[in-house]
Coordinates of C-alpha atoms in Angstrom, one line a residue:
X1 CA -9.1 -56.5 11.8
X2 CA -10.0 -56.8 7.8
X3 CA -11.7 -53.7 7.6
X4 CA -8.6 -51.8 8.7
X5 CA -6.9 -53.8 6.1
X6 CA -8.7 -52.8 3.3
X7 CA -8.5 -49.5 4.4
X8 CA -4.6 -49.6 5.0
X9 CA -4.6 -51.2 1.7
X10 CA -7.0 -47.8 0.1
X11 CA -4.3 -46.0 1.3
X12 CA -1.3 -47.9 0.0
X13 CA -3.2 -47.5 -3.8
X14 CA -4.2 -43.8 -3.1
X15 CA -0.4 -43.0 -2.3
X16 CA 0.7 -44.6 -5.4
X17 CA -1.9 -43.2 -7.5
X18 CA -1.8 -39.8 -6.3
X19 CA 1.9 -39.4 -6.9
X20 CA 1.2 -40.6 -10.5
X21 CA -1.4 -38.3 -11.0
X22 CA 0.5 -35.2 -9.1
X23 CA 3.3 -35.9 -12.0
X24 CA 1.1 -36.3 -14.8
X25 CA 1.3 -33.6 -17.3
X26 CA -1.7 -35.2 -19.1
X27 CA -4.2 -34.5 -16.1
X28 CA -5.9 -31.5 -15.0
X29 CA -4.2 -28.4 -13.8
X30 CA -5.9 -28.4 -10.9
X31 CA -4.9 -32.0 -10.1
X32 CA -0.9 -31.2 -10.5
X33 CA 1.3 -30.9 -8.0
X34 CA 1.5 -26.9 -7.1
X35 CA 4.5 -25.0 -8.3
X36 CA 5.6 -24.3 -4.7
X37 CA 5.7 -26.4 -1.0
X38 CA 5.7 -24.6 2.0
X39 CA 9.5 -24.5 2.2
X40 CA 10.5 -23.5 -1.4
X41 CA 8.0 -20.8 -1.1
X42 CA 9.7 -19.8 1.8
X43 CA 12.8 -19.1 -0.7
X44 CA 11.0 -17.7 -3.3
X45 CA 9.6 -14.9 -0.9
X46 CA 13.0 -14.1 0.1
X47 CA 13.9 -13.8 -3.7
X48 CA 10.9 -11.7 -4.2
X49 CA 12.0 -9.3 -0.9
X50 CA 15.5 -9.0 -2.9
X51 CA 13.6 -8.2 -5.9
X52 CA 11.6 -5.4 -4.2
X53 CA 14.4 -3.7 -2.5
X54 CA 16.7 -3.7 -6.0
X55 CA 13.6 -2.0 -7.9
X56 CA 13.3 -5.0 -9.7
X57 CA 9.6 -5.5 -8.6
X58 CA 7.8 -2.3 -8.6
X59 CA 4.2 -3.5 -7.0
X60 CA 3.9 -3.7 -3.5
X61 CA 0.9 -5.8 -4.6
X62 CA 3.1 -8.2 -6.4
X63 CA 5.2 -8.9 -2.5
X64 CA 1.7 -8.6 -0.5
X65 CA 0.6 -11.5 -3.5
X66 CA 3.2 -13.8 -2.7
X67 CA 3.2 -13.0 1.6
X68 CA -0.8 -13.9 1.4
X69 CA 0.6 -17.1 -0.3
X70 CA 3.2 -18.2 1.8
X71 CA 0.5 -17.5 5.2
X72 CA -2.0 -20.0 3.6
X73 CA 0.4 -22.4 3.2
X74 CA 2.1 -21.9 6.8
X75 CA -1.6 -22.0 8.3
X76 CA -2.4 -25.5 7.1
X77 CA 1.2 -26.9 7.2
X78 CA 2.2 -29.2 10.3
X79 CA 5.7 -30.1 8.7
X80 CA 7.6 -27.2 9.2
X81 CA 9.8 -26.9 12.4
X82 CA 10.0 -23.4 13.9
X83 CA 13.5 -23.6 15.8
X84 CA 13.9 -20.7 18.6
X85 CA 11.1 -19.0 16.8
X86 CA 7.1 -20.2 16.3
X87 CA 4.3 -20.3 13.8
X88 CA 2.6 -17.3 15.4
X89 CA 5.4 -15.3 15.4
X90 CA 6.6 -15.9 11.5
X91 CA 2.9 -15.3 10.7
X92 CA 3.0 -11.9 12.9
X93 CA 5.9 -10.8 10.9
X94 CA 4.8 -11.3 7.8
X95 CA 1.7 -9.6 8.4
X96 CA 3.6 -6.6 8.9
X97 CA 4.6 -6.4 4.8
X98 CA 1.3 -5.1 4.7
X99 CA 3.0 -1.9 5.4
X100 CA 4.4 -1.7 2.2
X101 CA 0.8 -0.5 0.7
X102 CA 0.6 2.2 3.2
X103 CA 1.3 5.7 1.6
X104 CA 4.0 7.6 3.7
X105 CA 2.0 10.1 5.3
X106 CA 3.2 12.7 8.0
X107 CA 1.6 15.4 9.8
X108 CA 4.7 17.9 10.1
X109 CA 5.4 17.0 6.2
X110 CA 9.2 16.0 7.7
X111 CA 11.1 13.5 5.8
X112 CA 8.1 11.1 5.8
X113 CA 9.4 9.0 3.2
X114 CA 12.8 8.7 4.1
X115 CA 11.6 7.8 7.7
X116 CA 9.3 5.2 5.9
X117 CA 11.9 3.7 4.0
X118 CA 14.3 3.1 7.2
X119 CA 11.7 1.2 9.0
X120 CA 10.6 -1.0 6.0
X121 CA 14.1 -1.5 5.5
X122 CA 14.5 -3.2 8.9
X123 CA 11.0 -4.5 8.6
X124 CA 12.7 -6.7 5.4
X125 CA 16.1 -7.1 6.7
X126 CA 14.5 -8.7 9.9
X127 CA 12.2 -11.5 7.7
X128 CA 14.8 -11.6 5.3
X129 CA 17.0 -12.7 8.0
X130 CA 13.8 -15.4 9.6
X131 CA 13.2 -16.8 5.9
X132 CA 17.1 -17.7 5.9
X133 CA 16.6 -19.2 9.4
X134 CA 13.5 -21.4 8.9
X135 CA 15.2 -22.8 5.2
X136 CA 18.2 -23.6 7.4
X137 CA 16.3 -25.8 10.0
X138 CA 14.3 -27.0 7.7
X139 CA 16.7 -28.9 5.5
X140 CA 15.2 -32.3 6.1
X141 CA 11.2 -31.0 5.6
X142 CA 11.2 -33.7 2.7
X143 CA 11.9 -36.1 5.1
X144 CA 9.4 -35.5 7.6
X145 CA 6.6 -35.6 4.5
X146 CA 7.7 -39.1 4.2
X147 CA 7.4 -40.2 7.8
X148 CA 4.3 -38.5 7.6
X149 CA 3.0 -40.1 4.7
X150 CA 4.3 -43.4 6.3
X151 CA 2.3 -42.4 9.5
X152 CA -0.6 -42.2 7.3
X153 CA -0.5 -45.8 5.6
X154 CA 0.1 -47.7 8.9
X155 CA -2.5 -46.1 11.2
X156 CA -5.9 -47.8 11.9
X157 CA -8.6 -45.8 11.3
X158 CA -11.7 -47.0 13.1
X159 CA -14.3 -44.1 12.3
X160 CA -15.5 -43.6 9.1
X161 CA -15.0 -39.8 9.0
X162 CA -11.7 -39.8 10.3
X163 CA -10.3 -42.0 7.2
X164 CA -12.3 -39.7 4.8
X165 CA -10.6 -36.8 6.2
X166 CA -6.8 -38.4 6.3
X167 CA -7.6 -39.4 2.6
X168 CA -7.2 -36.0 1.8
X169 CA -4.4 -34.9 4.4
X170 CA -2.4 -38.0 2.4
X171 CA -3.3 -35.9 -1.1
X172 CA -1.7 -32.7 0.6
X173 CA 1.1 -34.5 1.8
X174 CA 2.5 -35.9 -1.2
X175 CA 1.5 -33.1 -2.6
X176 CA 3.5 -31.1 -0.9
X177 CA 6.4 -33.7 -1.3
X178 CA 6.2 -33.7 -4.7
X179 CA 6.7 -29.9 -4.9
X180 CA 9.3 -30.1 -3.0
X181 CA 11.6 -32.6 -4.0
X182 CA 11.1 -30.5 -7.6
X183 CA 12.5 -27.6 -6.2
X184 CA 15.2 -29.5 -4.7
X185 CA 16.6 -30.7 -7.9
X186 CA 14.6 -33.7 -8.6
X187 CA 12.8 -33.8 -11.7
X188 CA 9.2 -34.4 -12.5
X189 CA 9.6 -37.0 -15.0
X190 CA 12.0 -39.0 -12.6
X191 CA 9.3 -39.2 -10.2
X192 CA 6.8 -40.5 -12.3
X193 CA 8.7 -42.6 -13.6
X194 CA 9.7 -43.9 -10.8
X195 CA 6.1 -45.0 -9.5
X196 CA 5.5 -46.4 -12.7
X197 CA 8.2 -49.0 -12.9
X198 CA 8.4 -49.5 -9.0
X199 CA 5.4 -49.5 -7.7
X200 CA 3.6 -51.8 -10.5
X201 CA 1.9 -54.0 -9.7
X202 CA 2.0 -53.3 -6.4
X203 CA 0.3 -55.4 -3.4
X204 CA 0.1 -55.7 0.7
X205 CA 2.4 -58.0 0.3
X206 CA 5.4 -56.2 -1.1
X207 CA 4.1 -52.6 -0.5
X208 CA 6.3 -52.1 2.6
X209 CA 9.2 -53.4 0.8
X210 CA 8.7 -51.1 -2.2
X211 CA 7.8 -47.9 0.5
X212 CA 11.3 -48.5 2.4
X213 CA 13.0 -48.4 -1.4
X214 CA 11.2 -45.6 -2.2
X215 CA 11.9 -43.7 1.4
X216 CA 15.6 -44.4 0.7
X217 CA 15.6 -43.1 -2.7
X218 CA 14.3 -39.4 -2.0
X219 CA 15.2 -39.2 1.7
X220 CA 19.0 -38.6 0.9
X221 CA 19.2 -36.1 -1.5
X222 CA 22.7 -37.4 -3.1
X223 CA 23.8 -35.5 -6.6
X224 CA 25.7 -37.6 -8.4
X225 CA 27.7 -36.9 -11.9
X226 CA 26.1 -37.7 -15.2
X227 CA 27.6 -37.6 -18.9
X228 CA 25.2 -36.6 -21.3
X229 CA 26.4 -36.9 -25.0
X230 CA 24.7 -34.9 -27.5
X231 CA 24.9 -35.2 -31.5
X232 CA 25.2 -31.9 -33.2
X233 CA 24.3 -32.2 -37.1
X234 CA 25.2 -29.8 -39.8
X235 CA 23.8 -29.8 -43.2
X236 CA 27.3 -29.0 -44.4
X237 CA 29.6 -30.5 -41.8
X238 CA 31.7 -27.1 -42.7
X239 CA 31.3 -26.0 -39.6
X240 CA 31.8 -29.2 -37.7
X241 CA 35.7 -29.2 -38.9
X242 CA 36.5 -26.3 -36.5
X243 CA 37.2 -27.7 -33.1
X244 CA 37.0 -25.1 -31.2
X245 CA 38.7 -25.3 -27.6
X246 CA 38.3 -29.0 -28.0
X247 CA 34.3 -28.7 -28.1
X248 CA 34.2 -32.2 -29.4
X249 CA 34.7 -35.8 -28.2
X250 CA 35.6 -38.5 -30.1
X251 CA 33.3 -41.5 -29.8
X252 CA 36.1 -43.8 -29.1
X253 CA 37.5 -41.8 -26.1
X254 CA 33.8 -41.8 -24.8
X255 CA 33.1 -45.8 -24.7
X256 CA 36.9 -46.0 -23.3
X257 CA 36.2 -43.6 -20.7
X258 CA 33.0 -44.9 -19.2
X259 CA 33.8 -48.6 -20.4
X260 CA 30.5 -48.7 -22.9
X261 CA 29.5 -51.7 -24.2
X262 CA 25.5 -51.4 -24.1
X263 CA 24.3 -51.7 -27.7
X264 CA 21.6 -49.2 -27.9
X265 CA 24.5 -46.4 -26.5
X266 CA 27.2 -47.6 -29.1
X267 CA 24.8 -47.3 -31.8
X268 CA 23.9 -43.7 -30.7
X269 CA 27.7 -42.9 -30.7
X270 CA 27.8 -44.2 -34.2
X271 CA 28.3 -40.6 -36.6
X272 CA 28.6 -39.8 -40.2
X273 CA 31.1 -37.0 -41.4
X274 CA 28.4 -34.2 -40.9
X275 CA 27.8 -35.4 -37.2
X276 CA 30.1 -34.4 -34.2
X277 CA 29.7 -35.4 -30.2
X278 CA 29.6 -33.0 -27.6
X279 CA 30.5 -34.7 -24.2
X280 CA 29.3 -32.5 -20.7
X281 CA 29.3 -33.9 -17.4
X282 CA 27.2 -32.3 -14.8
X283 CA 26.0 -33.0 -11.2
X284 CA 22.3 -34.0 -10.9
X285 CA 20.0 -36.0 -9.0
X286 CA 18.5 -37.8 -11.6
X287 CA 18.9 -38.1 -15.2
X288 CA 16.1 -36.1 -16.6
X289 CA 17.4 -32.9 -15.0
X290 CA 21.0 -34.0 -15.5
X291 CA 19.8 -33.5 -19.5
X292 CA 18.3 -30.1 -18.5
X293 CA 21.1 -29.1 -17.2
X294 CA 23.6 -30.4 -20.0
X295 CA 21.2 -28.6 -22.7
X296 CA 21.9 -25.2 -21.0
X297 CA 25.5 -25.5 -21.7
X298 CA 25.2 -27.1 -25.5
X299 CA 22.8 -24.2 -26.0
X300 CA 25.3 -22.1 -25.4
X301 CA 27.6 -23.9 -27.6
X302 CA 24.8 -23.3 -30.2
X303 CA 24.3 -19.7 -30.2
X304 CA 28.6 -19.3 -30.3
X305 CA 28.8 -21.2 -33.6
X306 CA 25.8 -19.7 -35.1
X307 CA 27.7 -16.4 -35.1
X308 CA 30.5 -17.8 -36.2
X309 CA 28.8 -20.0 -39.4
X310 CA 25.0 -18.2 -39.2
X311 CA 24.6 -19.3 -43.3
X312 CA 24.8 -22.9 -41.9
X313 CA 22.3 -25.1 -40.1
X314 CA 23.4 -26.5 -36.8
X315 CA 21.3 -28.9 -35.0
X316 CA 21.3 -31.2 -31.6
X317 CA 19.2 -34.7 -32.0
X318 CA 16.2 -35.5 -30.4
X319 CA 17.8 -38.3 -28.7
X320 CA 20.9 -37.7 -25.9
X321 CA 22.7 -40.4 -24.3
X322 CA 23.0 -40.1 -20.2
X323 CA 24.8 -42.2 -18.1
X324 CA 25.8 -41.9 -14.8
X325 CA 29.7 -42.2 -14.1
X326 CA 29.9 -44.4 -10.8
X327 CA 27.8 -46.9 -12.7
X328 CA 28.5 -47.3 -16.1
X329 CA 25.9 -49.8 -16.4
X330 CA 23.1 -46.9 -16.0
X331 CA 22.9 -45.8 -19.5
X332 CA 20.5 -44.6 -20.8
X333 CA 19.1 -42.9 -24.6
X334 CA 16.2 -40.6 -23.7
X335 CA 14.4 -37.7 -25.7
X336 CA 15.8 -34.4 -25.3
X337 CA 12.6 -33.0 -24.3
X338 CA 9.5 -34.7 -23.2
X339 CA 6.6 -33.4 -24.4
X340 CA 5.1 -31.0 -21.8
X341 CA 1.3 -31.1 -22.4
X342 CA 0.8 -34.8 -23.9
X343 CA -2.9 -34.2 -24.3
X344 CA -2.7 -34.7 -28.2
X345 CA -5.2 -33.9 -30.3
X346 CA -7.2 -35.9 -32.6
X347 CA -6.7 -34.9 -36.5
X348 CA -9.9 -34.0 -36.8
X349 CA -10.0 -31.2 -34.1
X350 CA -7.1 -30.0 -36.0
X351 CA -9.4 -29.5 -39.3
X352 CA -11.9 -28.5 -37.3
X353 CA -9.6 -25.4 -36.0
X354 CA -8.8 -24.8 -39.4
X355 CA -12.4 -24.6 -40.7
X356 CA -13.1 -21.9 -37.7
X357 CA -10.5 -20.3 -38.4
X358 CA -11.9 -19.5 -41.9
X359 CA -15.3 -18.7 -40.8
X360 CA -13.6 -16.1 -38.5
X361 CA -11.2 -14.2 -41.3
X362 CA -14.2 -14.6 -43.4
X363 CA -16.9 -13.1 -41.0
X364 CA -17.4 -9.5 -41.7
X365 CA -18.8 -9.1 -38.5
X366 CA -15.8 -9.9 -37.0
X367 CA -12.7 -7.2 -36.7
X368 CA -9.8 -8.1 -38.3
X369 CA -7.8 -8.0 -35.4
X370 CA -9.3 -10.8 -33.7
X371 CA -7.9 -13.3 -36.6
X372 CA -4.5 -11.7 -36.6
X373 CA -4.6 -11.9 -32.4
X374 CA -5.6 -15.7 -33.0
X375 CA -2.8 -16.5 -35.7
X376 CA -0.3 -15.2 -33.7
X377 CA -1.6 -17.1 -30.8
X378 CA -1.1 -20.6 -32.8
X379 CA 2.5 -19.1 -34.3
X380 CA 3.8 -18.5 -30.9
X381 CA 2.6 -21.9 -30.1
X382 CA 4.2 -23.4 -33.1
X383 CA 7.5 -21.1 -31.9
X384 CA 7.1 -22.8 -28.4
X385 CA 6.8 -26.4 -29.6
X386 CA 9.9 -26.4 -31.6
X387 CA 12.4 -24.3 -29.3
X388 CA 14.7 -26.2 -27.3
X389 CA 15.1 -23.8 -24.6
X390 CA 12.5 -23.7 -21.5
X391 CA 12.8 -19.9 -21.5
X392 CA 12.4 -19.4 -25.1
X393 CA 9.1 -22.0 -24.7
X394 CA 8.0 -20.1 -21.9
X395 CA 8.4 -16.6 -23.8
X396 CA 6.7 -17.6 -26.4
X397 CA 3.7 -19.0 -24.8
X398 CA 3.7 -15.7 -22.6
X399 CA 3.7 -13.5 -25.8
X400 CA 0.6 -15.1 -27.6
X401 CA -0.9 -14.8 -24.3
X402 CA -0.6 -11.3 -23.6
X403 CA -1.3 -10.9 -27.4
X404 CA -4.6 -12.3 -27.1
X405 CA -5.4 -10.0 -23.8
X406 CA -3.7 -6.8 -25.0
X407 CA -5.4 -3.8 -26.0
X408 CA -3.3 -0.6 -26.7
X409 CA -6.6 1.5 -27.0
X410 CA -7.2 1.7 -23.4
X411 CA -5.3 2.7 -20.2
X412 CA -5.3 -0.6 -18.6
X413 CA -2.1 -2.9 -18.4
X414 CA -2.3 -5.9 -20.4
X415 CA -1.4 -8.0 -17.1
X416 CA -4.0 -6.7 -15.4
X417 CA -6.6 -7.3 -18.3
X418 CA -4.9 -11.3 -18.3
X419 CA -5.4 -11.7 -15.2
X420 CA -8.9 -10.6 -15.0
X421 CA -10.3 -12.2 -18.1
X422 CA -8.5 -15.3 -18.3
X423 CA -9.2 -15.9 -14.5
X424 CA -13.0 -15.0 -15.6
X425 CA -13.2 -17.5 -19.2
X426 CA -11.6 -20.1 -16.7
X427 CA -14.3 -19.9 -13.6
X428 CA -17.0 -20.0 -16.4
X429 CA -15.8 -23.5 -17.3
X430 CA -14.3 -24.9 -14.4
X431 CA -17.1 -27.1 -12.8
X432 CA -17.7 -28.5 -16.5
X433 CA -14.2 -29.0 -17.4
X434 CA -13.9 -30.9 -14.3
X435 CA -17.2 -33.2 -14.8
X436 CA -15.7 -33.6 -18.3
X437 CA -12.6 -34.8 -17.0
X438 CA -14.1 -37.0 -13.9
X439 CA -16.1 -38.8 -17.1
X440 CA -13.2 -39.4 -18.9
X441 CA -11.7 -40.9 -16.4
X442 CA -14.7 -43.4 -15.9
X443 CA -14.7 -44.4 -19.5
X444 CA -11.3 -45.9 -19.4
X445 CA -11.8 -47.8 -16.1
X446 CA -13.8 -51.2 -15.5
X447 CA -15.9 -49.0 -12.9
X448 CA -18.2 -47.6 -15.7
X449 CA -19.6 -51.2 -16.0
X450 CA -21.0 -50.9 -12.2
X451 CA -22.4 -47.2 -12.7
X452 CA -26.2 -47.6 -13.3
X453 CA -26.8 -44.5 -15.2
X454 CA -23.4 -44.3 -17.0
X455 CA -23.7 -42.9 -20.6
X456 CA -20.2 -42.6 -22.8
X457 CA -21.9 -39.9 -24.6
X458 CA -24.7 -38.0 -22.1
X459 CA -23.2 -36.7 -19.1
X460 CA -26.5 -36.4 -17.2
X461 CA -25.5 -39.4 -15.2
X462 CA -22.9 -36.6 -13.3
X463 CA -26.0 -34.9 -12.2
X464 CA -27.1 -37.5 -9.9
X465 CA -26.1 -37.9 -6.4
X466 CA -26.7 -41.8 -6.7
X467 CA -24.0 -42.0 -9.1
X468 CA -21.7 -40.1 -6.7
X469 CA -22.6 -42.3 -3.8
X470 CA -22.3 -45.6 -6.4
X471 CA -18.4 -44.7 -7.2
X472 CA -17.9 -43.7 -3.5
X473 CA -18.8 -47.1 -2.5
X474 CA -16.6 -48.8 -4.3
X475 CA -13.4 -47.3 -3.1
X476 CA -11.9 -51.0 -2.2
X477 CA -11.1 -51.4 -5.9
X478 CA -11.1 -47.6 -7.2
X479 CA -10.1 -45.4 -4.5
X480 CA -8.3 -42.5 -6.9
X481 CA -11.6 -42.1 -8.8
X482 CA -13.8 -42.6 -5.5
X483 CA -11.7 -39.9 -3.8
X484 CA -12.3 -38.0 -6.8
X485 CA -16.0 -38.6 -6.8
X486 CA -16.5 -37.7 -3.6
X487 CA -14.5 -34.2 -4.2
X488 CA -17.0 -33.7 -6.5
X489 CA -19.9 -34.8 -5.0
X490 CA -19.2 -32.2 -2.4
X491 CA -18.6 -29.2 -4.9
X492 CA -21.7 -29.7 -6.4
X493 CA -24.0 -30.9 -4.2
X494 CA -23.3 -28.6 -1.1
X495 CA -24.6 -25.3 0.3
X496 CA -24.1 -21.9 -1.8
X497 CA -21.6 -21.1 0.2
X498 CA -19.5 -23.9 0.2
X499 CA -19.5 -24.0 -3.7
X500 CA -18.5 -20.3 -3.9
X501 CA -15.9 -21.3 -1.4
X502 CA -14.4 -24.0 -4.2
X503 CA -14.7 -21.2 -7.0
X504 CA -13.0 -18.6 -4.7
X505 CA -10.1 -21.0 -4.4
X506 CA -9.8 -21.9 -7.3
X507 CA -9.8 -18.1 -8.6
X508 CA -7.3 -17.3 -5.8
X509 CA -5.2 -20.4 -7.3
X510 CA -5.3 -18.9 -10.8
X511 CA -4.7 -15.3 -10.0
X512 CA -1.4 -16.3 -7.8
X513 CA -0.5 -18.6 -10.5
X514 CA -0.3 -15.9 -13.2
X515 CA 1.6 -13.6 -10.7
X516 CA 4.3 -15.7 -10.2
X517 CA 4.5 -16.7 -14.4
X518 CA 4.4 -13.1 -14.9
X519 CA 7.6 -12.7 -12.3
X520 CA 9.3 -14.8 -14.3
X521 CA 8.6 -13.0 -17.5
X522 CA 9.8 -10.1 -15.9
X523 CA 13.0 -12.2 -14.8
X524 CA 14.3 -13.5 -18.9
X525 CA 13.2 -10.2 -20.2
X526 CA 15.3 -8.0 -18.0
X527 CA 17.7 -10.0 -16.1
X528 CA 18.2 -12.5 -18.6
X529 CA 17.8 -15.2 -15.7
X530 CA 15.1 -16.8 -13.6
X531 CA 14.8 -17.9 -10.2
X532 CA 12.6 -21.0 -10.7
X533 CA 11.8 -24.4 -12.3
X534 CA 10.4 -23.1 -15.4
X535 CA 9.7 -26.4 -17.1
X536 CA 6.7 -27.3 -14.8
X537 CA 5.3 -23.9 -14.9
X538 CA 5.6 -23.5 -18.6
X539 CA 2.9 -26.7 -18.3
X540 CA 0.6 -24.5 -16.9
X541 CA 1.2 -21.2 -18.9
X542 CA 0.9 -24.0 -22.0
X543 CA -2.1 -25.0 -20.9
X544 CA -3.7 -21.3 -20.3
X545 CA -3.1 -20.2 -23.8
X546 CA -4.4 -23.4 -25.5
X547 CA -7.6 -22.9 -23.0
X548 CA -8.3 -19.4 -24.1
X549 CA -7.2 -20.0 -27.9
X550 CA -10.3 -22.8 -28.0
X551 CA -12.7 -20.6 -26.1
X552 CA -12.2 -17.5 -28.7
X553 CA -12.5 -19.6 -32.0
X554 CA -15.3 -21.2 -30.6
X555 CA -16.9 -18.1 -29.6
X556 CA -15.8 -15.7 -32.6
X557 CA -16.5 -19.0 -35.1
X558 CA -20.3 -18.4 -34.5
X559 CA -20.8 -14.4 -34.5
X560 CA -23.6 -12.5 -35.6
X561 CA -23.8 -9.0 -36.6
X562 CA -24.7 -6.3 -34.4
X563 CA -27.6 -4.1 -34.4
X564 CA -25.2 -1.1 -36.0
X565 CA -22.9 -2.6 -38.6
X566 CA -20.4 -0.3 -37.7
X567 CA -20.0 -1.8 -34.0
X568 CA -17.9 -5.1 -35.0
X569 CA -17.4 -7.6 -32.6
X570 CA -13.9 -7.6 -31.0
X571 CA -12.1 -9.5 -28.1
X572 CA -13.8 -7.3 -25.7
X573 CA -16.7 -8.5 -26.6
X574 CA -15.3 -12.1 -25.6
X575 CA -14.4 -11.0 -22.6
X576 CA -17.8 -9.4 -21.8
X577 CA -19.6 -12.7 -22.5
X578 CA -17.8 -14.5 -20.2
X579 CA -17.9 -12.0 -17.6
X580 CA -21.8 -12.2 -18.1
X581 CA -22.3 -15.9 -17.9
X582 CA -19.7 -16.0 -14.9
X583 CA -22.5 -13.6 -13.0
X584 CA -25.4 -15.1 -14.1
X585 CA -23.9 -18.4 -12.5
X586 CA -23.3 -16.6 -9.3
X587 CA -26.7 -15.4 -9.6
X588 CA -27.7 -19.2 -10.1
X589 CA -25.7 -20.4 -7.1
X590 CA -23.5 -22.3 -9.3
X591 CA -26.5 -24.8 -10.2
X592 CA -25.3 -28.2 -11.5
X593 CA -27.4 -27.4 -14.5
X594 CA -26.2 -24.1 -15.1
X595 CA -22.4 -24.8 -14.4
X596 CA -22.6 -27.8 -17.4
X597 CA -24.7 -26.1 -19.8
X598 CA -22.2 -22.9 -20.4
X599 CA -21.6 -22.2 -23.5
X600 CA -18.7 -24.1 -25.8
X601 CA -17.0 -27.0 -25.5
X602 CA -14.1 -27.9 -22.9
X603 CA -12.1 -29.8 -25.0
X604 CA -8.7 -28.0 -26.3
X605 CA -7.9 -28.1 -30.3
X606 CA -4.3 -28.0 -29.3

């Protein structure tokens, strides 16, 4: 039975490491938990159908693309319950949405549009009801996932192939659970911190107890009233003298109300004449979400203050005090916003970026518009970093992205150009990026000492099957690295059809995520709202912007004149270049040699 014990221990370790990676902002976007679970995407489709009926969404393709994503998730999900309906019925019903794209035609030409509208409205009504029904009866979907994880970890595995398949099922289930918890109101930061602190130094003797605590914490989604205290400062203090409708709260009142004796909290509550405290109570599942909720109220207050005293600077401290009103010992000082992309570049990278930007601007072969677009991109990245508002962060990154891809001299939508050209550029670097990330993972781990041909500066060792076999053979000591190695081995050394399957899957995921981002952009711009958990989606948007910026800077910093000097190098040349490389990779069957030698670094400047 020793072999089964080891396999269970591997699964316990994988469970912990999966959660840490899926919740990390520093890992690759492909390895982070997705924005939607099979349950939460049902609510998303419900909202999109309503927006379609309200004519906020103009193209049926947007609805159908989301419908296709829903179908894929439902077809591979085993945890959604269907009650009086069935999976087969729901899939059949959703497939009828393809009728949205059919032309309204009739042989006798008698009111065809009105007839089609009635049919479509009835269909949407029926779908909306069934989505509502599924959401109601799947209230405890996350508990089903937790129970499945427990079953996977505690089962016995005699067959090696079954054990390997189970690891992928565990990863998928953990990903679904995190996505669902976040959409239910937990914050990614809280989930990550919970695992870092509660599963630290876990071993077979204490895992069961810790898993039970995890199950209790995340099964019962009971919101708590948190008190969040913001410190508002002014450059003159004049505006702070006007306590409109008693917005400010005295520190002594806060200390008494919540019986605070924590030294760090008491230190935070000390203010000078140019500082005031704003207290906001809010319901949330964890303190990070409480901060996010309360921040929205504070932003409204700041906006009003700015209208009253527009000449005076008023800022919120980067640190806030947050405490659990039911347990006043549960008190923390937290950063108002955590860094959304924790992969900080080295100083020399910024120097290289500046040098390349200067070279691009001074290059007479490159059209001036290129430099303007790149500088605008950097400007909006800075504005996104400086903003405390999730919506402003998102919009600034989206503006930067649109600016890169916009071309008003041709009849083509900017979003369509983003969806085509950004995806192509990312697909070109997909394999190379994954291998570079894996190399960094190995470099940080003691496993590198047990890999025969490991080389810190040369990634050629990752072209060898032997390397992956050695890594997989060490899964009892390095479960997550072995899991990653097994996946990369199958992606690199499989037959051409399987390689294309990996690439096409990534392409589809990118296109869907960009469409989701575009819907968010439209919600914010046109409705001044968003129905999404924007903090998590922003992380990916910022990555896409920094990715394409880095690729552009590399490309344009080394451009030579065209045969006709009057034909200067433009953004369209960059897009054509990426498209040509992608077609070449496809013709070469995505060989490991070609994929690792695609031009330009996969490291980001920012």
